Coordinates of C-alpha atoms and ligand atoms in Angstrom, one line a residue:
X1 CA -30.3 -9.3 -10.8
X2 CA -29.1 -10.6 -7.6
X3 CA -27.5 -9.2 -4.5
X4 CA -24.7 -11.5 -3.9
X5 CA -21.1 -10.3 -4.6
X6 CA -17.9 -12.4 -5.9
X7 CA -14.7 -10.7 -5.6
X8 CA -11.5 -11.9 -8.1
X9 CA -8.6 -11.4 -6.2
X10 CA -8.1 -11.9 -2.2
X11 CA -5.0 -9.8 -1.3
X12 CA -4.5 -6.7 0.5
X13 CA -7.5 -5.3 -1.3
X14 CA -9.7 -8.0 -1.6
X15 CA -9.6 -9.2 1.5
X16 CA -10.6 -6.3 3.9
X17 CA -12.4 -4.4 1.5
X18 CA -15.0 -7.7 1.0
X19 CA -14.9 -8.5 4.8
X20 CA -15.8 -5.0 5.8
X21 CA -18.8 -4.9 2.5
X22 CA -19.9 -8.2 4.1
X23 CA -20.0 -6.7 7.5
X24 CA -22.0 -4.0 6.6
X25 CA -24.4 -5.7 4.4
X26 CA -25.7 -8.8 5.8
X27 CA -28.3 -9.9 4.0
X28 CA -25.9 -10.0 0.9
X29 CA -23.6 -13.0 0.2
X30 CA -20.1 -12.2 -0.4
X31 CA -17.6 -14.7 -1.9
X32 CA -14.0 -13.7 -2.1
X33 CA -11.9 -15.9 -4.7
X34 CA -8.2 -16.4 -5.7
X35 CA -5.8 -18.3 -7.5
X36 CA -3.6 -18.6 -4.7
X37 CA -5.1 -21.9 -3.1
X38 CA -2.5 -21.1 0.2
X39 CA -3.7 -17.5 0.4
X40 CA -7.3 -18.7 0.3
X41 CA -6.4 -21.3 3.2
X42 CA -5.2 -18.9 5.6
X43 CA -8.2 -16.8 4.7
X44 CA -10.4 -20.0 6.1
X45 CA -7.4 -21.0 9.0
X46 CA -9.8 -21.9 12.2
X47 CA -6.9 -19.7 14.2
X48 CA -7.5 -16.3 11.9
X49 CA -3.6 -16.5 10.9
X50 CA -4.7 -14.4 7.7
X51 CA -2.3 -14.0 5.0
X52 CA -2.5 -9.9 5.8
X53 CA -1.6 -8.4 9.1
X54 CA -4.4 -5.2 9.3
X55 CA -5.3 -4.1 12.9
X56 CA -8.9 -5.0 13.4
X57 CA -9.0 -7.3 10.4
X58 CA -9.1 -10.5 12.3
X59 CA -12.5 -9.4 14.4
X60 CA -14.4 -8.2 11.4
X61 CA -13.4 -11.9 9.9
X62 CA -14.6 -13.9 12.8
X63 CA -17.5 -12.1 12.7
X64 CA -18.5 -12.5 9.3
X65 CA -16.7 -15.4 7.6
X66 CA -18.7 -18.6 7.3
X67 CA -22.2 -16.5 7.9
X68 CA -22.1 -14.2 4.5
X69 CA -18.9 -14.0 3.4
X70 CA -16.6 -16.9 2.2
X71 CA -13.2 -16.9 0.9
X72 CA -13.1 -20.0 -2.0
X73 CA -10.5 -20.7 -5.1
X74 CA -13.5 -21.7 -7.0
X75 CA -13.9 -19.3 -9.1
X76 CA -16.1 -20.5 -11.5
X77 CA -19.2 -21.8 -9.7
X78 CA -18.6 -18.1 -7.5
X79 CA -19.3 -15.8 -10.8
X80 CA -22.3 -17.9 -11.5
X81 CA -23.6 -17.0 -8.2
X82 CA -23.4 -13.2 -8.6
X83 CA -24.2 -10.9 -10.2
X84 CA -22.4 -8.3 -9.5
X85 CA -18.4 -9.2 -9.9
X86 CA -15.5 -7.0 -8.3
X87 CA -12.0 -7.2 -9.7
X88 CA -9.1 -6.9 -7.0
X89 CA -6.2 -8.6 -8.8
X90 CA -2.7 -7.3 -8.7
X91 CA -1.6 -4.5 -11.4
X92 CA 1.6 -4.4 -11.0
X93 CA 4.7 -2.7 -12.7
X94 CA 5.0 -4.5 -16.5
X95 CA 8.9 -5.4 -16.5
X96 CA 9.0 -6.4 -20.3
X97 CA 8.1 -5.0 -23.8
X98 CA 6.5 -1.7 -24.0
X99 CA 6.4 0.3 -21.7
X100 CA 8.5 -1.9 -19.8
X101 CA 9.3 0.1 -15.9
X102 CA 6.4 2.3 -16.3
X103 CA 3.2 0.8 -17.7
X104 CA 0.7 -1.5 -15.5
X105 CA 1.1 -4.8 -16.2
X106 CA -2.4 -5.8 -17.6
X107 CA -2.2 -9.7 -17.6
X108 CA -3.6 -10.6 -14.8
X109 CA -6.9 -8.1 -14.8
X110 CA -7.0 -9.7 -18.8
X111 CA -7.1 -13.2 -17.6
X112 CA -9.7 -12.5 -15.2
X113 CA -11.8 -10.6 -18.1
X114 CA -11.6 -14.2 -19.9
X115 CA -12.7 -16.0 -16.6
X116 CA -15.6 -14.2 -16.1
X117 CA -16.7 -14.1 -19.7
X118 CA -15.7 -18.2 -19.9
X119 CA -17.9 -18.6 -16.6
X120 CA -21.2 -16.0 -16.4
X121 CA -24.3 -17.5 -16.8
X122 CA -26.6 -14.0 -17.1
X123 CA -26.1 -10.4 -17.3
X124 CA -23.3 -8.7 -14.6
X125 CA -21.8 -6.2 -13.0
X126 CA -18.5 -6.0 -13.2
X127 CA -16.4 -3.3 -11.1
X128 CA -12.9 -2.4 -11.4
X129 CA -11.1 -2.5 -7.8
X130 CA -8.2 -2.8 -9.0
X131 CA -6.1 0.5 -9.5
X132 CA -5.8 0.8 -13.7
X133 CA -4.9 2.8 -16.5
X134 CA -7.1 5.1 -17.8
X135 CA -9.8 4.0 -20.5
X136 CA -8.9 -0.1 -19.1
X137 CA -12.7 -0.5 -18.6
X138 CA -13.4 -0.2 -22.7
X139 CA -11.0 -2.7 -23.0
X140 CA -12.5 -4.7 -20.4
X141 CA -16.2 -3.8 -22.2
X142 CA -14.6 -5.4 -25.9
X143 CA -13.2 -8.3 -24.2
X144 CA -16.8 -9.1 -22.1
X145 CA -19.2 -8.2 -24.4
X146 CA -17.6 -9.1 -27.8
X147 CA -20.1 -12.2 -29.1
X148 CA -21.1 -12.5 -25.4
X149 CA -24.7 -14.0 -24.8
X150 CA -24.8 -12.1 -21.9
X151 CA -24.3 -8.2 -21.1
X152 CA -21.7 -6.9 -18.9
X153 CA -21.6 -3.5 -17.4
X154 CA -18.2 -2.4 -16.5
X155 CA -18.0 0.3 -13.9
X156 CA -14.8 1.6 -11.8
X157 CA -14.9 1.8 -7.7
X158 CA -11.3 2.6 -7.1
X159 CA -10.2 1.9 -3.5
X160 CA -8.6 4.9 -1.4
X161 CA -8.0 2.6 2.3
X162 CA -3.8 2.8 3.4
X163 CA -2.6 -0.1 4.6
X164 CA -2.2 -0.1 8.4
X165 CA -5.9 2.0 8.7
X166 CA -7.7 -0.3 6.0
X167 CA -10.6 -1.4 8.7
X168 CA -10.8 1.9 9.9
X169 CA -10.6 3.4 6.0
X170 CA -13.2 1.5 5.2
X171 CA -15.6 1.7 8.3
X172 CA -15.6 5.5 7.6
X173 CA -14.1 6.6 4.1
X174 CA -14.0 10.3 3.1
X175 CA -15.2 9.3 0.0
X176 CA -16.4 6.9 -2.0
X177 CA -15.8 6.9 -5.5
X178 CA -18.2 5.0 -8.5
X179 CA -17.9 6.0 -12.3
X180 CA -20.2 4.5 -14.7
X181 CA -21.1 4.9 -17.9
X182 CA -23.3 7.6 -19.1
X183 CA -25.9 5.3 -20.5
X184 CA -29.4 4.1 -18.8
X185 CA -28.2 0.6 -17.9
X186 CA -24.5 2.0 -16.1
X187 CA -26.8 4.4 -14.5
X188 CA -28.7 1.6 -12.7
X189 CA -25.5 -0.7 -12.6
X190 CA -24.4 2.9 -10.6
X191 CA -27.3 3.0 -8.1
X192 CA -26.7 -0.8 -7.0
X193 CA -23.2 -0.6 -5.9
X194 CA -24.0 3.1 -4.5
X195 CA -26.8 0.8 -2.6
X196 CA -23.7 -2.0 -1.4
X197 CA -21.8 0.9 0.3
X198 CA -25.1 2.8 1.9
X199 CA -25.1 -0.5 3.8
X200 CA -28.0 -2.2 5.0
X201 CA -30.7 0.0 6.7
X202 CA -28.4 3.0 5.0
X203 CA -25.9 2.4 8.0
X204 CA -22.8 2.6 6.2
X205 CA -21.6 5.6 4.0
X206 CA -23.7 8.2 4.3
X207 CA -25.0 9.3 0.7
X208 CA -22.8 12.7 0.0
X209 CA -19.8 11.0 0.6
X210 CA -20.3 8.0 -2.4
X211 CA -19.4 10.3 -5.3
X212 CA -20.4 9.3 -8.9
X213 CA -18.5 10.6 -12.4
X214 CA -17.7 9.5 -15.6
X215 CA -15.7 5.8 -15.6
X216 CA -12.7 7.6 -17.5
X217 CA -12.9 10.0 -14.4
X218 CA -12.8 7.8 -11.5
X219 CA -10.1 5.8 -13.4
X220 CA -8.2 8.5 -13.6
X221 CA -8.9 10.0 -9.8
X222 CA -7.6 6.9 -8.5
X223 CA -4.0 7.8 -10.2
X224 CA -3.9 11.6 -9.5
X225 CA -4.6 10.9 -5.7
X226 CA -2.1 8.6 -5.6
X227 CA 0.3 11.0 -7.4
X228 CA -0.5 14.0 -5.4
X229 CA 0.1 12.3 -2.2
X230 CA 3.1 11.0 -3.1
X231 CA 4.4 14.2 -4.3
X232 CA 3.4 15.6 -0.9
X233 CA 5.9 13.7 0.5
X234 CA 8.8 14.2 -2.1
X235 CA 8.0 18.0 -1.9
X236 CA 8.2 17.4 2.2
X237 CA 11.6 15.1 1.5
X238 CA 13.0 17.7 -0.9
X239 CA 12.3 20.5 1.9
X240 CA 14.3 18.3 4.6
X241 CA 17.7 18.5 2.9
X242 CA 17.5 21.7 2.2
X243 CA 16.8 22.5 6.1
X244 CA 19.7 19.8 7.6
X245 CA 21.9 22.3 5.1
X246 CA 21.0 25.3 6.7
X247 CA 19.8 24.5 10.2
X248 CA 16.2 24.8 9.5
X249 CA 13.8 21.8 11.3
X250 CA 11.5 20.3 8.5
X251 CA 9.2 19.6 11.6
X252 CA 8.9 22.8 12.8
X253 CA 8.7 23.8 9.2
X254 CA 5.9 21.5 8.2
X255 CA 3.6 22.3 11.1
X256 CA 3.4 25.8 10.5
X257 CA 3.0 25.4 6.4
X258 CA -0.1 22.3 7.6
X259 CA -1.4 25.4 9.8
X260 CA -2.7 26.8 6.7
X261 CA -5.9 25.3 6.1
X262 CA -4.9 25.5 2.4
X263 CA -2.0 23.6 2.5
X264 CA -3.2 20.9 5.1
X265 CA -1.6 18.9 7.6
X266 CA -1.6 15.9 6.6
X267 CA 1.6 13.8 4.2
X268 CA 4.0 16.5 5.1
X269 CA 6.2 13.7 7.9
X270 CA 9.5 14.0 6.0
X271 CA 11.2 10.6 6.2
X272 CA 13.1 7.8 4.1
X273 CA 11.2 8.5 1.7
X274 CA 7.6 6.6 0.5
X275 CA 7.1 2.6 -0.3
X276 CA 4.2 0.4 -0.4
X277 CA 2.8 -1.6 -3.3
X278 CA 1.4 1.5 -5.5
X279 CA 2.4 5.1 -4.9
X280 CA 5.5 4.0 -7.2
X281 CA 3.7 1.9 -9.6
X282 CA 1.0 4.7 -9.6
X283 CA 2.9 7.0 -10.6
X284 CA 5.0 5.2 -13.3
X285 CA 1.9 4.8 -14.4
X286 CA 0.7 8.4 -15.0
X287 CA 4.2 9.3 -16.0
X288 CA 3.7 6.5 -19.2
X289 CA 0.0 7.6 -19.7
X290 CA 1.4 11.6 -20.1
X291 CA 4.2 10.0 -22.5
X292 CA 1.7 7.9 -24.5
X293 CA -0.9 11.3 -25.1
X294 CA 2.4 13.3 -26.5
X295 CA 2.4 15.5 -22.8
X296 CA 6.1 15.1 -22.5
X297 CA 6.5 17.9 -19.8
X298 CA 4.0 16.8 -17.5
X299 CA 5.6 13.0 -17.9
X300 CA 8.9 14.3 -16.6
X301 CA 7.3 16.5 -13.8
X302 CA 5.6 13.7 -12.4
X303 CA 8.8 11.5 -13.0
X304 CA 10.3 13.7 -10.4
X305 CA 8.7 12.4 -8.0
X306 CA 10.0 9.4 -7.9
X307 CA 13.4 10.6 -8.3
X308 CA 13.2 12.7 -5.5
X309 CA 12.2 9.6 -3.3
X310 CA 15.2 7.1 -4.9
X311 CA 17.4 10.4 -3.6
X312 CA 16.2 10.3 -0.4
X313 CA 16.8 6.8 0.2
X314 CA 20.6 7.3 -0.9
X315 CA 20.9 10.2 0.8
X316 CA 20.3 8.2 4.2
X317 CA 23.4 5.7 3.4
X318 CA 25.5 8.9 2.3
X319 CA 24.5 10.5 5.6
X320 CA 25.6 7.1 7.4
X321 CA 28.4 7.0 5.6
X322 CA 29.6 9.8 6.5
X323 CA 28.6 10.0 10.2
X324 CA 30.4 6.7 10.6
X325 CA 33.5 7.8 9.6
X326 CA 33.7 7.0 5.8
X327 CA 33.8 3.5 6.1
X328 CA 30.9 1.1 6.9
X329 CA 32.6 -2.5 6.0
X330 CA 32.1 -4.6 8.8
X331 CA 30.4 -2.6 11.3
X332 CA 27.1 -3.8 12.6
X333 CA 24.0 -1.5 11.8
X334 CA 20.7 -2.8 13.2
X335 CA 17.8 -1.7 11.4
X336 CA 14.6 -1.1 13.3
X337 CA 11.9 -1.7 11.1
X338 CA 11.6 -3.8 7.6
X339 CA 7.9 -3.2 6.9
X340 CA 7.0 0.0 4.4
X341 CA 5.2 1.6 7.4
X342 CA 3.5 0.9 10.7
X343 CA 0.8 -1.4 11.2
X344 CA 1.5 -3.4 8.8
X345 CA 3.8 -6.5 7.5
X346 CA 3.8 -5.1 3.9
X347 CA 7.1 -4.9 2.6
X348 CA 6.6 -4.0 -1.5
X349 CA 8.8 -1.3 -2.2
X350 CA 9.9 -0.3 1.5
X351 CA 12.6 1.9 1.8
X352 CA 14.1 -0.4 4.3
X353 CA 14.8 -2.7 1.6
X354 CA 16.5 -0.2 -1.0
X355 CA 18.7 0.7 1.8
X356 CA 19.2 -2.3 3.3
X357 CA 20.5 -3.5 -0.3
X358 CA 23.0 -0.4 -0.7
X359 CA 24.2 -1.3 3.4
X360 CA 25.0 -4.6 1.9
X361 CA 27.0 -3.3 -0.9
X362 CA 29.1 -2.0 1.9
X363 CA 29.7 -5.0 3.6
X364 CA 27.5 -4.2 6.4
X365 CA 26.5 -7.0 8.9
X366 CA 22.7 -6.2 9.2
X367 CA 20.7 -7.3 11.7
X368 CA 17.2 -6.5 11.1
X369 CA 14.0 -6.2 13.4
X370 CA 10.9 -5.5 12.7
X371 CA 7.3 -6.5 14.6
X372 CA 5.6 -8.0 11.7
X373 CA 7.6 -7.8 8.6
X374 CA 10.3 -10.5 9.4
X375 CA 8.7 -13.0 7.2
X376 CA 8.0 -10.9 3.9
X377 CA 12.1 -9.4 4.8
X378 CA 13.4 -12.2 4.5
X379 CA 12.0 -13.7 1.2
X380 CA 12.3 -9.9 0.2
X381 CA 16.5 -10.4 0.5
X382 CA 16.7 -14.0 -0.1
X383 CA 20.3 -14.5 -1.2
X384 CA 22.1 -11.8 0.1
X385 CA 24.9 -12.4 2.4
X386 CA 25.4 -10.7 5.9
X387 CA 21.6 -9.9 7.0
X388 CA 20.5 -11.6 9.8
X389 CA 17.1 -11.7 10.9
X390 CA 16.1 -10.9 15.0
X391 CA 12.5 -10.6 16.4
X392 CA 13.6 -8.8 19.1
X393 CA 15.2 -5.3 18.8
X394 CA 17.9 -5.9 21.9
X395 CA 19.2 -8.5 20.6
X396 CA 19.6 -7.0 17.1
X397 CA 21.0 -4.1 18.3
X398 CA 23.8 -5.7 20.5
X399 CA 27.3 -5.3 19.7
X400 CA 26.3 -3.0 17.0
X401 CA 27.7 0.4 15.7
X402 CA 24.4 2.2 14.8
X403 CA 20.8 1.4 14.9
X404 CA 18.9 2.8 11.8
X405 CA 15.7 3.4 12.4
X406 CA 13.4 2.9 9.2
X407 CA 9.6 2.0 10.4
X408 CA 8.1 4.1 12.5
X409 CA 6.4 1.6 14.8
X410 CA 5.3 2.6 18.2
X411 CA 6.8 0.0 20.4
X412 CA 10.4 1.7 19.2
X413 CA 9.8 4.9 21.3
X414 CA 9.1 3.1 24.1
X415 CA 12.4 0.7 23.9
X416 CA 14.5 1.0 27.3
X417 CA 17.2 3.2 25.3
X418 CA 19.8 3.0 28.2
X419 CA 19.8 -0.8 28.0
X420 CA 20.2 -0.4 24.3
X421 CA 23.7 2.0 24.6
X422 CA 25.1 0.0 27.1
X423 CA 24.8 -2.9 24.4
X424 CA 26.5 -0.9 21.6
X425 CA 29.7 0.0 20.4
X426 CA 31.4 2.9 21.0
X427 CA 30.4 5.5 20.0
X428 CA 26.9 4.5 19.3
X429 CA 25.1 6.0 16.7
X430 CA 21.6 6.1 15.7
X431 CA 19.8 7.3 12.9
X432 CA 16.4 7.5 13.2
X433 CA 14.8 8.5 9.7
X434 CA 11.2 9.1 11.1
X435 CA 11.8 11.5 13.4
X436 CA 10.1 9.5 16.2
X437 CA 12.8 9.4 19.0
X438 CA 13.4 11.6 21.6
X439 CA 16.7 13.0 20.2
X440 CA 17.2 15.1 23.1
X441 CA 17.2 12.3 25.6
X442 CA 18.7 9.7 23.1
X443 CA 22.0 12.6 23.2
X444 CA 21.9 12.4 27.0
X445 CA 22.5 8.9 27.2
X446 CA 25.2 9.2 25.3
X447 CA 24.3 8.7 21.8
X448 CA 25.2 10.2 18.6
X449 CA 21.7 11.2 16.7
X450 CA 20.9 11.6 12.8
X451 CA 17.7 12.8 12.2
X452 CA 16.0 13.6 8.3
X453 CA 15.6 17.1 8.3
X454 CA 17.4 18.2 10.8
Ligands
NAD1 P1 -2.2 -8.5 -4.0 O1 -1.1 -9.0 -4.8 O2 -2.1 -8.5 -2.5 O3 -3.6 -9.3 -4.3 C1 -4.0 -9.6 -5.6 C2 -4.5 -11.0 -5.6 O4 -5.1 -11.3 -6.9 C3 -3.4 -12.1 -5.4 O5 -3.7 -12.9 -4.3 C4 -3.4 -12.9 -6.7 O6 -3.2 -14.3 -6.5 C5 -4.9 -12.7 -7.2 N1 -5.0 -13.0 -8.6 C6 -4.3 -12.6 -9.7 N2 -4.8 -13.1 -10.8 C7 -5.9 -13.7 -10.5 C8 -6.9 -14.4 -11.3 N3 -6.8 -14.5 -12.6 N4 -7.9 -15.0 -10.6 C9 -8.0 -14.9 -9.3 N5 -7.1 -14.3 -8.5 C10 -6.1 -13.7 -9.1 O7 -2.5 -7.0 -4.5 P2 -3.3 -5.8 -3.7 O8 -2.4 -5.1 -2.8 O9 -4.5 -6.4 -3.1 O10 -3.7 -4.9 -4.9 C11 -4.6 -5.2 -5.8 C12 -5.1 -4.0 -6.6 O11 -5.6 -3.0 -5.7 C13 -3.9 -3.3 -7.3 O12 -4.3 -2.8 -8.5 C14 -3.6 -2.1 -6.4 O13 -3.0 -1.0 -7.0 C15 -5.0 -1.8 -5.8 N6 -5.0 -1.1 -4.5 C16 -4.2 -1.7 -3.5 C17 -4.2 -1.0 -2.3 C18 -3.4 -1.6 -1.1 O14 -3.5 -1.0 0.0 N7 -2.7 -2.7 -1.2 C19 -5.0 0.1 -2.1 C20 -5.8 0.6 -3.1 C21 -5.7 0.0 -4.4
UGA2 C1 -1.6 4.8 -0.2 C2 -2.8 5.9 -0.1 O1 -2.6 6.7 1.1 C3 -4.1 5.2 -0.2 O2 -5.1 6.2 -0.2 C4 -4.2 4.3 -1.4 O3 -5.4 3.6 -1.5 C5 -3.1 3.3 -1.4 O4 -1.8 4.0 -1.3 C6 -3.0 2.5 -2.6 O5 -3.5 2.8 -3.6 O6 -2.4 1.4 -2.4 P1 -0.5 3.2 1.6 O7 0.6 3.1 0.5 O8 -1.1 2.0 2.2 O9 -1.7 4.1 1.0 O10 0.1 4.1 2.8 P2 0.3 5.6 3.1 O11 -0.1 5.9 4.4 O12 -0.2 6.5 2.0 O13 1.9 5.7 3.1 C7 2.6 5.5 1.9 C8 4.1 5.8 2.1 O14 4.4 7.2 2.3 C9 4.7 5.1 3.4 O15 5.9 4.6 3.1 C10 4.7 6.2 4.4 O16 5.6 6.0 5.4 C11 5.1 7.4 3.5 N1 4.6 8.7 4.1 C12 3.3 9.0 4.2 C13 5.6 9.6 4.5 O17 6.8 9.3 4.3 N2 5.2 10.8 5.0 C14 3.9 11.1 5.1 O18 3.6 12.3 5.6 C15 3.0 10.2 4.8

């Protein structure tokens, strides 16, 4: 068995996650592959304009890419050259058939099942990276090893980095998390990628913090973590109507509840509610795997999570709605963020966009803003009438009625609000659905303030 390592799939996983493995381990070779033959050349662009924005991405590339880690759309003659073979490829939402809105959609983690299988030359490795369904790897076992000259050991190494902190996530991970089977070749298939994260020398995750279960386990884990952090933040966003009803602060209330060491501090920033590529999908997912095993209740407790988020995004028009005098046709609303959160030009599933669609409804000119989303925003709401598009937040907001806050990204703080009322019309509203203002001395200038929560 060698020591080099191919990764299928070079997205938002992929790409860090194999630049930061490569980093650690130098005297392993790392290949990262993809279908996407643009994708791949921005991975290799001589000016680093990667296809991701991640804060400390582009100094971890330039300092491994060409020396042990290489980004390549050929696949095939990649798998040949290692032996041990990650999955990253997108598992989205399936939008068809069964399980159509909830269950993953499985065709692209199938395909490269086939590629592997179609290209291997000796025994692998193969890891799941990819977030799946429980019980995927047996399928991904039938498919390898079914009249197979070679054997194929499927394990699952689910990946916990957030987008924005992915560098950072993976530099120094709570945990890591390998589940193998309970047999005496997934036990050494195990130890090697436990040895890929110990890093060379052992400099790299330190060994009681790269966990090991069952593969039916880990799949799993990678769901429930998912699910209970995004329930966090519907239990937070549930919380914060209840306290703008009754004069309550859900920021004074979630610090004191994080106080308690049982509770924690951490997911409880009530907001517009949660995006990103997977907490939805995620837990679509578990809500179809509860449905599927005949645990009906659990299903629909687990569904409301998700309907408590699609609440809080309309509860944020209603509120505008309202504040701007029952009408909203016309007016000009510049939104201050596109991107799902900060630190990153990830739009799947933002909030901003959900909102941004039901503003539009309204007849609302838009103008939007955002630092690094622009690009995704606008192939996000190709089509739609009324939206412009404005790099820089002054000029968005000019002229306009409100400014909606919707990404909490540090520069917005920091804006010369002054300059921004005198550009407004009267009266000037702004809703700022992060809770990242200064609402007292936003009200001294002469706004009107929203806040969630509050
Ligand atoms: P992504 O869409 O950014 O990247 C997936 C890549 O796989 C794409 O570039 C696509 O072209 C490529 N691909 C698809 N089929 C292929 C094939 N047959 N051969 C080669 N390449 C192929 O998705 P992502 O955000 O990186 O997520 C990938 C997986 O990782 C998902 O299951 C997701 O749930 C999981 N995950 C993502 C994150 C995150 O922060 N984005 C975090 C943890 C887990
Ligand atoms: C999340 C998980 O945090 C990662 O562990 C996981 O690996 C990843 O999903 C994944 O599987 O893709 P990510 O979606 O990148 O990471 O970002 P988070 O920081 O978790 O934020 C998710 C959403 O929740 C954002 O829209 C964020 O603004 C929102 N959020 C988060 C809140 O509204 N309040 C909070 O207190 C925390």
């Amino acid at each position: 068995m060698n020591r080099n390592i191919v990764c299928i799939g070079a997205g938002y996983i992929g790409g860090p996650t194999m630049a930061v493995i490569a980093k650690m381990n130098p005297d392993r070779k790392v290949y990262v592959c993809d279908i996407n033959a643009k994708r791949i050349a921005a991975w290799n662009s001589k000016n680093y304009a990667l296809p991701i924005y991640e804060p400390g991405l582009v100094d971890v590339v330039k300092e491994v890419r060409g020396k042990n880690l290489f980004f390549t759309t050929d696949i095939k003659s990649a798998v040949k050259k290692c032996d041990i073979i990650f999955v990253g490829v997108n598992t989205p939402t399936k939008m068809f058939g069964r399980g159509a809105g909830r269950a993953s959609d499985l065709q692209f983690w199938e395909a490269t099942a086939r590629e592997i299988k179609g290209y291997a030359d000796g025994d692998k490795i193969v890891v799941e990276k990819s977030t799946l369904p429980v019980r995927t790897a047996a399928a991904m076992e039938a498919i390898l090893n079914d009249s197979a000259k070679y054997r194929f050991t499927v394990l699952s190494n689910p990946e916990f980095l957030a987008e924005g902190t992915a560098i950072k996530d993976l530099l120094s991970p709570d945990r890591v998390l390998i589940g193998g089977p309970e047999t005496v070749e997934g036990r050494a298939a195990v130890r090697e990628i436990c040895d890929i994260y110990a890093g060379k020398d052992g400099k790299w995750v330190e060994r009681y913090k790269i966990l090991t279960t069952n593969v039916w386990s880990a799949e799993l884990t990678k769901l429930a973590a998912n699910a209970m952090l995004a329930q966090r933040v519907s239990s937070v966003n549930a919380l914060a109507g209840l306290c703008e009803a009754t004069g309550a602060d859900i920021d004074e209330v979630a610090r004191v509840m994080g106080a308690d060491r049982r509770i924690g501090s951490k997911f409880l920033k009530a907001g517009p509610g949660f995006g990103g590529s997977c907490f939805k999908k995620d837990v679509l997912n578990l809500v179809y795997l509860c449905e599927t095993f005949g645990l009906h209740t659990a299903a629909e407790y687990w569904s409301g999570v998700i309907k408590m988020n699609d609440h809080q995004q309309e509860r944020i028009v209603s509120r505008l709605f309202k504040a701007m005098f029952n009408t909203l046709a016309n007016k000009k609303i510049a939104m201050f963020g596109f991107a799902f959160k900060a630190d990153t030009g990830d739009t799947r599933e933002t909030p901003a966009g959900y909102v941004a669609r039901l503003l539009n409804e309204e007849h609302v000119r838009l103008a939007i803003t955002d630092p690094k989303a622009i690009e995704n925003g606008k192939r996000d709401l190709a089509g739609l009438d009324g939206i412009t598009w404005e790099k820089d937040p002054y000029k968005a907001a000019k002229d306009a009625d409100a400014v909606l806050l919707m990404t909490d990204w540090k520069e917005y703080p920091a804006l010369d609000w002054e300059k921004i009322f005198k550009s407004m019309r009267k009266p000037a509203l702004v809703f700022d659905t992060r809770n990242c203002l200064d609402a007292g001395a936003l009200k001294k200038i002469g706004f009107r303030v929203l806040n969630v929560g509050k």
